[in-house]
């Protein structure tokens, strides 16, 4: 098309004459009339140096002509008009809506649709050529007929008189066209009727005339099943005159939609489609659209180029444009992607605007890389993977602790011995519950019992629980035992601990040393804090526990306070959801300080409480999925730096020691989790094994 611009301009100039005029050029309403073809036609029009120029779709011109000529139509009752246009390949259908006002104007909301058919102009011409060949003395040498205007006149239904034509050998031949030429009957595609269904008025625009015109019109009426107004052959030209008149008078010619242009933006932490043009945008012909809602793209420090992903409604594949910046950016800046486009007026103008630029930067669609991915696939590929979240810690149960091992009685035997006793040895039972042979407790942290445990074991444990409860209630009433051993027994039942016991422990912590029966000595604090961490499942109890912890001074956070917070965060899904960002910062600061304190010291169970709390805190991602990810969160960056420092320190102490080597691997897993790329979902299980407290820790 572009190479023919000069020829098109010459033809237009011949039609328009030398007078500077307003020009309206008819264009087919088909998807293949892309932006480049529109620009080529506009370039040809500009060579005429017209007063004003506009490209107008043929269906629009057909409606403008109908408004002039179909005086008997009650236009006030017409809202939707179906137009069937005659095309080389068949028929083009379009549905336009009328805007009623001082001047009725068509409104276009979609692209026309081509319906291939044997009654198209090209098949008619082919049949006319065949009919004229048969009129030649030598049908094989009929170039003189094909080069004449007889085939076109015959195909369009003009009266064709006998005409002498000069042959290739300079001789003459009189060609007598067939007087009864008719195109072969052809079925109208069902899609034609479907496209104009429900319209108040249907128009047929065709350059044909006479019997051929009537034959095609009758076929369309039969296919559609309602009246169709066949416009005069000059309807498009008449519509163009009306369009030029309206344009000159600054009156609306028609209203048009804009083909959608989309880009990809980051919405929070996900990539999403962003339409640059409002879906309901309709503009008067010739009026440009300028962005009212530009897409906002981020410009990070150090960026030397911007990658802009684009999808056009009129293009089969998305593209990626890379815009290089003169100098890398030193700070984060807002970048807006703007679009300016005029209906039926060529390519849209895309520009990047930012305070960091000296002026708008053009994004060139034509030079952008065409991508093989579909638009949804591209969006998915640009959405970063969600940061990992450590799995909830579930301490498993097994029967190993229930039966004798190494000449020591199991829990079942101890229950048989102690439950009937006048004063059960709760400390003995608690010690057995706190043991974990082969990594399994007698009761899981979720309060479950081994599936293969005999009924006697379940019954004895339930009876022991009732007795321990009775002892606690008696103590709260001023009687019962004088120690916390029955309380310790219940806390090692984890989630099987009676619900009412947890608020009672929180009451004791709130009352303080010496002011509650559960808090008779300083060692009781360990039991109360770790016991709450092991047993609290109700959100109200968890919130109370956090309130107690956050109410402590900074130097009040020791091993037991950290254990309580870590237990709550690691063993339930509800506790992390209760935290605010300020509380997360508080816990992170505490964990960071404890990790730094471990550097240079001998390895003990205290060594791992900082990382244990840290990883439990990462479960806040259940509430804020992108929280505490190194590289995008300063708090996570500090936690990562502290963990790396501890790992470097530990690496110099390993020296083949198995448990140190294992803990060094755990610290590496912690670093991966801080980066949101955890590879060990059971990291909390590993950390818990290094912080395991014995029964004597919480007496």
XYZ file of C-alpha atoms in Angstrom:
699
model
C 0.000 0.000 0.000
C 2.771 2.426 0.929
C 4.554 1.980 -2.408
C 1.327 2.942 -4.171
C 0.827 6.171 -2.233
C 1.873 8.339 -5.186
C -0.503 6.602 -7.571
C -3.347 6.862 -5.082
C -2.602 10.545 -4.542
C -2.659 11.179 -8.294
C -6.005 9.437 -8.672
C -7.468 11.374 -5.755
C -6.146 14.629 -7.151
C -7.806 13.933 -10.473
C -11.125 13.345 -8.723
C -10.834 16.277 -6.318
C -9.565 18.815 -8.850
C -7.241 21.668 -8.088
C -9.566 23.407 -5.648
C -8.622 23.143 -2.015
C -11.497 21.129 -0.607
C -12.698 19.050 2.306
C -12.092 15.405 1.460
C -13.856 12.305 2.824
C -12.388 9.034 1.563
C -14.361 5.779 1.800
C -12.539 2.806 3.352
C -13.717 -0.786 3.755
C -14.776 -1.792 7.244
C -12.578 -4.875 7.516
C -9.845 -5.921 9.973
C -7.213 -6.100 7.236
C -7.376 -2.323 6.763
C -4.719 -1.943 9.444
C -2.993 1.157 10.744
C -0.310 1.094 8.065
C -2.886 1.070 5.283
C -4.791 3.873 6.965
C -1.602 5.924 7.258
C -0.773 5.322 3.597
C -4.208 6.576 2.560
C -3.899 9.612 4.809
C -0.463 10.339 3.373
C -1.938 10.233 -0.110
C -4.728 12.575 0.986
C -2.256 15.047 2.448
C -0.560 15.388 -0.913
C -3.772 17.043 -2.100
C -3.265 19.665 0.602
C -6.977 19.596 1.400
C -8.690 21.957 3.763
C -9.683 19.006 5.947
C -9.554 15.269 5.349
C -11.103 12.237 6.989
C -11.300 8.498 6.331
C -14.842 7.161 6.672
C -15.970 3.538 6.764
C -18.219 2.484 3.883
C -21.092 1.336 6.168
C -21.089 4.781 7.793
C -21.296 6.437 4.366
C -24.146 4.109 3.440
C -26.094 5.274 6.493
C -25.357 8.947 5.743
C -26.696 8.390 2.221
C -29.799 6.653 3.567
C -30.463 9.597 5.858
C -30.499 11.806 2.766
C -32.566 9.643 0.433
C -34.902 7.451 2.488
C -37.267 10.248 3.434
C -40.154 7.952 4.202
C -38.299 6.112 6.962
C -39.437 7.083 10.433
C -35.908 7.730 11.656
C -37.021 8.614 15.182
C -37.918 4.952 15.710
C -34.640 3.601 14.326
C -31.875 2.844 16.788
C -29.876 0.024 15.236
C -29.115 -0.252 11.522
C -27.683 -3.309 9.846
C -25.597 -2.700 6.728
C -24.764 -5.413 4.228
C -21.972 -4.250 1.985
C -20.968 -5.878 -1.284
C -17.299 -6.841 -1.163
C -14.863 -8.559 -3.506
C -14.882 -11.684 -1.345
C -18.569 -11.768 -0.486
C -20.546 -9.585 1.898
C -19.444 -7.341 4.773
C -21.909 -6.786 7.602
C -21.851 -4.035 10.170
C -24.323 -2.838 12.775
C -24.408 0.840 13.629
C -26.361 2.677 16.289
C -27.951 6.028 15.599
C -27.394 8.996 17.885
C -30.451 11.199 17.762
C -30.003 14.900 18.322
C -29.978 18.090 16.299
C -28.313 15.952 13.646
C -28.533 12.161 13.461
C -25.075 10.542 13.445
C -24.083 6.864 13.204
C -22.144 5.254 16.040
C -19.677 2.451 15.326
C -18.751 0.046 18.122
C -17.039 -2.841 16.371
C -15.233 -3.900 13.212
C -17.182 -5.162 10.214
C -17.328 -8.861 9.457
C -16.594 -10.507 6.113
C -18.792 -13.410 4.944
C -17.195 -15.165 1.954
C -19.719 -15.954 -0.761
C -19.841 -16.855 -4.445
C -21.911 -13.714 -5.081
C -19.009 -11.455 -4.113
C -17.719 -8.939 -6.660
C -14.644 -11.012 -7.496
C -16.649 -14.179 -8.289
C -19.040 -12.042 -10.374
C -16.108 -10.657 -12.345
C -14.670 -14.146 -12.881
C -18.015 -15.369 -14.209
C -18.308 -12.330 -16.483
C -14.836 -13.008 -17.905
C -15.792 -16.618 -18.604
C -18.995 -15.514 -20.323
C -17.086 -13.018 -22.514
C -14.408 -15.546 -23.418
C -17.146 -17.699 -24.853
C -18.057 -14.795 -27.147
C -14.545 -14.732 -28.678
C -13.571 -16.574 -31.790
C -10.578 -17.908 -29.888
C -11.426 -18.109 -26.143
C -7.814 -18.968 -25.327
C -6.544 -15.663 -26.788
C -9.032 -13.322 -25.094
C -6.623 -10.809 -23.614
C -8.206 -7.996 -25.571
C -11.544 -8.698 -23.891
C -10.076 -9.028 -20.379
C -8.182 -5.737 -20.769
C -11.365 -3.875 -21.698
C -14.024 -2.583 -19.338
C -16.571 -5.114 -20.639
C -15.979 -7.693 -17.850
C -16.539 -5.102 -15.136
C -19.614 -3.615 -16.785
C -21.107 -7.032 -17.393
C -20.377 -8.196 -13.791
C -22.009 -5.082 -12.323
C -25.161 -5.363 -14.420
C -24.590 -2.457 -16.875
C -26.102 -2.600 -20.352
C -23.286 -3.868 -22.577
C -23.602 -3.160 -26.314
C -21.515 -4.939 -28.943
C -18.036 -3.437 -29.009
C -15.137 -3.795 -31.473
C -11.888 -4.607 -29.680
C -8.378 -4.680 -31.076
C -6.695 -8.057 -30.662
C -3.101 -8.914 -29.819
C -2.247 -9.305 -33.521
C -3.578 -5.800 -34.368
C -6.744 -7.282 -35.864
C -10.228 -6.364 -34.717
C -12.998 -8.466 -33.269
C -16.570 -7.488 -32.545
C -17.558 -8.757 -29.111
C -21.266 -9.214 -28.512
C -21.788 -9.632 -24.713
C -24.472 -12.112 -23.664
C -27.692 -10.146 -23.058
C -28.958 -12.480 -20.340
C -25.810 -12.818 -18.207
C -26.655 -13.860 -14.645
C -24.349 -15.075 -11.880
C -24.692 -18.692 -10.843
C -27.098 -19.196 -7.909
C -25.275 -19.279 -4.573
C -26.367 -19.835 -0.976
C -26.043 -16.815 1.291
C -24.080 -17.749 4.455
C -26.239 -18.064 7.587
C -23.801 -15.747 9.367
C -25.091 -12.809 7.291
C -28.554 -13.086 8.792
C -27.136 -13.635 12.272
C -25.007 -10.496 12.029
C -27.966 -8.180 11.325
C -30.514 -9.939 13.493
C -32.556 -7.587 15.669
C -31.841 -4.452 13.639
C -34.616 -1.893 13.148
C -33.531 -1.273 9.538
C -31.275 -3.159 7.112
C -29.484 -1.533 4.183
C -27.768 -3.182 1.219
C -24.929 -1.233 -0.373
C -23.744 -2.499 -3.762
C -22.346 -1.063 -7.016
C -24.395 -3.564 -9.043
C -27.571 -2.655 -10.920
C -30.297 -4.122 -13.056
C -31.138 -7.798 -13.030
C -27.951 -8.803 -11.202
C -28.724 -6.355 -8.436
C -32.287 -7.705 -8.123
C -31.059 -11.307 -8.070
C -28.588 -10.644 -5.217
C -31.076 -8.479 -3.306
C -33.775 -11.177 -3.522
C -31.297 -13.799 -2.285
C -30.367 -11.623 0.710
C -34.010 -10.926 1.604
C -34.763 -14.654 1.502
C -31.747 -15.419 3.697
C -32.343 -12.661 6.251
C -36.121 -13.057 6.382
C -37.047 -9.350 6.447
C -37.105 -6.313 4.205
C -33.787 -4.912 3.038
C -33.467 -1.430 1.528
C -31.135 -1.585 -1.467
C -29.341 1.734 -1.794
C -28.535 3.329 -5.131
C -25.137 2.407 -6.650
C -23.845 5.903 -5.903
C -24.823 5.746 -2.204
C -21.236 5.656 -0.911
C -20.307 8.691 -3.010
C -23.384 10.545 -1.781
C -22.497 9.602 1.811
C -18.971 10.928 1.273
C -20.371 14.251 0.094
C -22.529 14.440 3.198
C -19.540 13.532 5.386
C -17.449 16.294 3.790
C -20.298 18.773 4.249
C -20.642 17.903 7.924
C -16.893 18.068 8.458
C -16.716 21.513 6.865
C -19.577 22.699 9.069
C -17.979 21.189 12.211
C -20.937 18.862 12.576
C -20.602 15.245 13.744
C -19.933 12.877 10.853
C -20.009 9.712 12.965
C -18.783 8.389 16.297
C -16.210 5.617 16.448
C -14.601 3.299 18.982
C -10.865 2.930 19.336
C -9.158 -0.460 19.008
C -7.942 -1.354 22.471
C -4.270 -1.048 23.374
C -3.177 -2.778 26.564
C -0.012 -2.954 28.595
C 1.086 -4.844 31.696
C 1.499 -3.153 35.061
C 2.371 -4.372 38.524
C -0.629 -4.382 40.838
C 0.865 -4.808 44.276
C 3.041 -7.821 43.638
C 1.209 -9.314 40.671
C 1.343 -8.472 36.980
C -2.007 -7.547 35.456
C -3.507 -6.331 32.214
C -4.095 -2.585 31.928
C -6.281 -1.182 29.152
C -5.002 2.193 27.993
C -8.319 3.138 26.399
C -11.626 3.098 28.316
C -13.902 0.356 27.072
C -16.765 2.818 26.487
C -14.652 5.433 24.668
C -16.477 6.764 21.587
C -15.131 9.767 19.687
C -16.411 11.999 16.883
C -14.654 11.332 13.578
C -11.341 13.141 13.366
C -11.110 13.881 17.096
C -8.037 12.469 18.864
C -8.192 10.598 22.151
C -5.574 11.439 24.769
C -4.973 9.376 27.870
C -7.071 10.256 30.863
C -5.818 7.244 32.827
C -2.237 6.517 31.758
C -0.603 3.310 32.899
C 1.885 3.816 35.720
C 5.154 1.929 35.375
C 7.882 1.805 37.993
C 11.388 3.098 37.366
C 13.828 1.675 39.887
C 17.272 3.081 40.756
C 19.965 1.804 38.409
C 17.515 1.172 35.573
C 19.036 1.790 32.141
C 16.083 0.655 30.033
C 12.341 0.277 30.309
C 10.561 -2.761 28.904
C 7.022 -1.987 27.815
C 4.718 -4.869 26.926
C 1.937 -4.021 24.500
C -1.079 -5.744 23.000
C -3.204 -4.240 20.249
C -6.682 -5.439 19.478
C -5.835 -5.285 15.782
C -2.560 -7.249 16.059
C -2.312 -11.041 16.346
C 0.609 -11.124 18.807
C 1.802 -8.985 21.728
C 5.094 -7.112 21.552
C 7.831 -5.938 23.872
C 9.375 -2.530 23.304
C 12.697 -1.741 24.974
C 13.312 1.944 25.565
C 16.908 2.747 26.496
C 17.498 5.680 28.818
C 20.323 8.165 28.178
C 21.719 7.585 31.676
C 20.786 5.048 34.388
C 18.370 6.344 36.981
C 19.693 7.157 40.444
C 16.325 7.163 42.183
C 12.897 5.586 41.876
C 10.582 7.627 39.663
C 7.007 7.434 38.416
C 6.693 6.701 34.689
C 3.402 7.074 32.824
C 2.536 5.414 29.521
C 0.247 7.693 27.499
C -1.632 7.001 24.271
C -2.964 9.386 21.655
C -5.129 7.953 18.909
C -7.740 9.104 16.411
C -10.335 6.696 14.984
C -9.509 5.509 11.457
C -6.383 7.673 11.363
C -3.444 5.286 11.520
C -1.272 4.127 14.380
C -1.616 5.331 17.935
C 1.158 7.442 19.430
C 2.572 5.882 22.597
C 4.799 7.960 24.857
C 6.499 7.577 28.226
C 6.344 10.598 30.504
C 8.339 10.981 33.708
C 9.987 13.703 35.783
C 13.200 11.781 35.091
C 12.951 12.509 31.331
C 13.656 15.805 29.641
C 10.573 15.215 27.484
C 8.176 12.490 26.295
C 9.875 9.307 25.082
C 8.219 7.623 22.094
C 7.480 3.894 22.249
C 7.710 2.477 18.722
C 5.326 -0.407 18.105
C 6.828 -1.278 14.722
C 10.332 -1.807 16.085
C 9.109 -3.685 19.160
C 9.839 -7.406 19.374
C 6.919 -9.657 18.471
C 6.441 -12.326 21.129
C 5.371 -15.934 20.711
C 3.536 -16.021 24.061
C -0.136 -15.278 24.336
C -1.105 -12.253 26.415
C -2.263 -14.343 29.441
C 0.929 -16.404 29.255
C 2.994 -13.223 29.160
C 1.207 -11.821 32.214
C 1.799 -15.072 34.083
C 5.490 -15.026 33.175
C 5.853 -11.472 34.510
C 4.136 -12.253 37.793
C 6.858 -13.164 40.277
C 6.499 -16.410 42.169
C 4.891 -15.957 45.543
C 7.359 -16.085 48.427
C 7.422 -19.409 50.216
C 5.864 -19.797 53.654
C 7.298 -22.284 56.158
C 4.882 -25.102 56.872
C 3.065 -25.105 60.183
C 5.008 -27.080 62.760
C 3.267 -30.301 63.746
C 5.175 -32.406 66.246
C 4.225 -36.028 65.470
C 3.180 -38.704 67.909
C 4.056 -42.375 68.082
C 3.816 -45.359 70.425
C 7.583 -45.439 71.135
C 7.028 -43.406 74.301
C 4.080 -45.471 75.412
C 5.972 -48.752 75.852
C 9.127 -49.731 77.770
C 12.478 -48.747 76.232
C 15.936 -49.540 77.518
C 14.605 -51.010 80.768
C 12.551 -47.916 81.461
C 8.758 -48.053 81.793
C 6.579 -46.531 79.088
C 3.794 -44.014 79.554
C 1.144 -46.728 79.537
C 2.749 -48.519 82.501
C 3.213 -45.231 84.365
C -0.433 -44.301 83.857
C -1.510 -47.736 85.109
C 0.619 -47.069 88.167
C -0.161 -43.416 88.890
C -3.824 -42.918 87.930
C -5.171 -45.102 90.775
C -2.715 -43.538 93.269
C -3.903 -41.158 95.958
C -1.323 -38.559 94.864
C -0.239 -39.211 91.211
C 3.350 -38.303 90.438
C 2.558 -35.596 87.909
C 6.209 -34.697 87.464
C 7.011 -38.278 86.474
C 4.164 -38.345 83.951
C 5.078 -34.921 82.565
C 8.682 -36.023 82.133
C 7.556 -39.034 80.116
C 5.231 -36.881 77.957
C 8.083 -34.452 77.207
C 10.388 -37.192 75.921
C 10.586 -37.694 72.187
C 12.199 -41.017 71.220
C 12.614 -41.406 67.472
C 11.365 -37.826 67.108
C 7.801 -38.611 68.231
C 5.955 -37.540 71.365
C 3.290 -39.587 73.117
C 0.786 -36.892 72.054
C 1.152 -34.803 68.882
C 1.267 -31.016 69.106
C -2.220 -31.048 67.524
C -3.396 -33.176 70.462
C -3.725 -36.430 68.526
C -2.863 -39.892 69.823
C -1.199 -42.701 67.865
C -3.698 -44.601 65.725
C -2.518 -47.971 67.062
C -2.723 -46.984 70.736
C -4.956 -49.430 72.644
C -8.188 -48.156 74.169
C -6.763 -48.629 77.658
C -4.097 -46.023 76.944
C -6.651 -43.471 75.742
C -8.897 -44.077 78.712
C -6.061 -43.812 81.234
C -4.796 -40.588 79.661
C -8.284 -39.067 79.715
C -8.659 -40.069 83.388
C -5.262 -38.600 84.241
C -6.314 -35.377 82.508
C -9.455 -35.201 84.638
C -7.439 -35.748 87.815
C -4.902 -33.075 86.848
C -7.751 -30.649 86.105
C -9.287 -31.374 89.485
C -5.941 -30.684 91.166
C -5.594 -27.342 89.353
C -9.114 -26.250 90.260
C -8.451 -27.208 93.877
C -5.247 -25.149 93.847
C -7.111 -22.141 92.447
C -9.616 -22.568 95.312
C -6.826 -22.670 97.903
C -6.246 -26.425 98.143
C -4.635 -29.116 95.988
C -0.927 -29.791 95.561
C 1.755 -27.250 96.334
C 3.602 -27.358 93.005
C 2.980 -26.909 89.279
C 3.609 -30.524 88.302
C -0.039 -31.225 87.371
C -0.018 -28.028 85.298
C 3.171 -29.112 83.566
C 1.556 -32.477 82.808
C -1.388 -30.772 81.130
C 0.780 -28.430 79.036
C 2.664 -31.403 77.588
C -0.662 -32.665 76.278
C -0.413 -29.772 73.778
C -3.825 -29.194 72.142
C -5.420 -31.838 74.424
C -4.895 -29.501 77.338
C -8.295 -28.330 78.648
C -9.197 -24.964 77.112
C -9.795 -23.202 80.440
C -6.219 -23.845 81.609
C -4.705 -21.397 79.084
C -6.516 -18.248 80.362
C -5.564 -19.307 83.892
C -1.883 -19.401 82.927
C -2.230 -15.993 81.247
C -3.834 -14.657 84.430
C -0.806 -15.885 86.373
C 1.611 -14.213 83.952
C -0.356 -10.994 84.194
C -0.429 -11.125 88.010
C 3.318 -11.643 88.287
C 5.642 -13.468 90.653
C 4.125 -14.338 94.010
C 0.648 -13.036 93.148
C -0.872 -16.184 91.656
C -0.850 -19.782 92.788
C 0.691 -20.826 89.451
C 3.495 -18.267 89.825
C 4.954 -19.181 93.211
C 8.623 -18.900 92.135
C 10.719 -17.514 89.305
C 11.052 -20.933 87.650
C 7.296 -20.933 87.148
C 7.660 -18.245 84.477
C 9.323 -20.777 82.158
C 6.460 -23.230 82.549
C 3.814 -20.558 82.086
C 5.367 -18.987 78.979
C 6.297 -22.227 77.244
C 3.071 -23.852 78.416
C 0.989 -21.087 76.833
C 3.013 -21.449 73.642
C 2.354 -25.190 73.574
C -1.363 -25.085 74.314
C -2.988 -21.810 73.163
C -5.306 -22.473 70.226
C -8.069 -19.931 70.808
C -7.424 -16.581 69.094
C -8.397 -14.640 72.195
C -5.801 -16.509 74.240
C -3.188 -16.019 71.532
C -3.929 -12.287 71.428
C -3.600 -12.078 75.225
C -0.287 -13.884 75.056
C 1.044 -11.440 72.456
C -0.216 -8.480 74.483
C 1.703 -9.785 77.495
C 4.889 -10.271 75.476
C 4.717 -6.901 73.738
C 4.121 -5.244 77.095
C 7.543 -6.374 78.347
C 10.559 -4.059 78.178
C 13.127 -4.869 75.488
C 15.485 -6.430 78.015
C 12.612 -8.569 79.281
C 12.785 -10.858 76.263
C 14.754 -13.937 77.283
C 14.738 -17.515 76.053
C 11.286 -18.308 77.442
C 9.572 -15.229 75.997
C 11.077 -15.999 72.605
C 10.007 -19.625 72.911
C 6.429 -18.600 73.689
C 6.228 -16.320 70.636
C 7.949 -18.863 68.380
C 5.629 -21.680 69.546
C 2.519 -19.590 68.861
C 3.681 -18.479 65.414
C 5.000 -21.841 64.290
C 2.281 -24.208 65.486
C -0.921 -22.409 64.475
C -2.219 -20.584 61.417
C -4.276 -18.142 63.481
C -1.549 -16.544 65.625
C 0.457 -15.013 62.716
C -2.748 -13.431 61.374
C -3.186 -11.484 64.630
C 0.018 -9.461 64.301
C 0.230 -5.880 63.101
C 3.185 -4.572 61.107
C 4.490 -2.750 64.186
C 4.372 -5.989 66.178
C 6.163 -7.803 63.375
C 8.897 -5.157 63.499
C 9.140 -5.636 67.266
C 9.575 -9.402 66.942
C 12.005 -9.003 64.048
C 14.132 -6.599 66.091
C 14.206 -9.084 68.960
C 15.096 -12.004 66.698
C 17.808 -9.995 64.951
C 19.389 -8.995 68.270
C 19.429 -12.620 69.499
C 20.990 -13.853 66.258
C 23.765 -11.273 66.568
C 24.277 -12.191 70.240
C 24.901 -15.831 69.286
C 27.868 -14.883 67.093
C 31.150 -15.853 68.758
C 29.544 -17.920 71.517
C 29.585 -21.637 72.170
C 26.666 -23.559 70.697
C 23.795 -24.193 73.141
C 20.019 -24.534 72.796
C 19.847 -20.753 73.322
C 21.888 -20.398 70.136
C 18.902 -21.293 67.968
C 16.061 -19.332 69.586
C 16.734 -16.246 67.443
C 16.470 -18.142 64.111
C 13.515 -20.137 65.476
C 11.558 -16.969 66.265
C 12.688 -15.452 62.962
C 11.311 -18.316 60.842
C 8.106 -18.470 62.877
C 7.699 -14.765 62.158
C 7.946 -15.433 58.408
C 4.582 -17.152 58.718
C 3.114 -13.629 58.824
C 3.184 -14.082 55.048
C -0.097 -15.923 55.590
C -1.523 -12.435 56.166
C 0.825 -10.364 53.982
C 2.157 -12.700 51.245
C 5.018 -10.407 50.218
C 6.142 -9.446 53.700
C 9.677 -9.921 55.009
C 11.223 -10.816 51.664
C 14.880 -9.838 51.402
C 15.569 -7.458 48.555
C 12.212 -5.717 48.904
C 11.840 -5.322 52.679
C 14.490 -3.561 54.762
C 13.587 -5.570 57.862
C 14.148 -8.808 55.951
C 17.456 -7.448 54.668
C 18.652 -6.916 58.249
C 17.479 -10.380 59.308
C 19.289 -11.929 56.361
C 22.497 -10.053 57.127
C 22.356 -11.229 60.760
C 21.718 -14.848 59.745
C 24.566 -14.810 57.226
C 26.886 -13.424 59.895
C 25.890 -16.232 62.270
C 26.347 -18.840 59.532
C 29.833 -17.509 58.715
C 30.730 -17.671 62.402
C 29.412 -21.211 62.754
C 31.213 -22.375 59.595
C 34.523 -21.770 61.370
C 33.499 -23.986 64.294
C 32.034 -26.997 62.518
C 35.231 -29.037 62.178
C 33.340 -32.226 61.356
C 30.939 -31.963 64.301
C 27.684 -33.542 63.004
C 25.160 -31.450 64.933
C 26.985 -28.225 63.997
C 27.098 -29.249 60.343
C 23.380 -29.955 60.482
C 22.656 -26.597 62.104
C 24.760 -24.798 59.493
C 22.556 -26.371 56.822
C 19.502 -25.161 58.744
C 20.865 -21.595 58.755
C 21.346 -21.793 54.990
C 17.708 -22.854 54.716
C 16.732 -19.851 56.867
C 18.525 -17.547 54.402
C 16.644 -19.108 51.492
C 13.357 -18.614 53.328
C 14.167 -14.955 53.977
C 14.654 -14.526 50.235
C 11.207 -16.055 49.672
C 12.728 -19.080 47.956
C 12.600 -21.668 50.670
C 13.522 -25.235 49.744
C 12.835 -26.811 53.136
C 9.123 -26.463 53.965
C 9.694 -28.327 57.267
C 12.338 -25.867 58.409
C 10.493 -25.227 61.673
C 10.690 -28.923 62.534
C 14.476 -28.797 62.182
C 14.775 -25.610 64.229
C 12.512 -26.958 66.955
C 14.763 -29.955 67.414
C 17.615 -27.613 68.367
C 15.515 -25.654 70.877
C 13.905 -28.648 72.590
C 13.483 -28.070 76.294
C 13.627 -30.837 78.800
C 11.036 -31.261 81.522
C 13.342 -29.754 84.144
C 13.434 -26.470 82.157
C 9.893 -25.584 83.133
C 9.363 -26.910 86.608
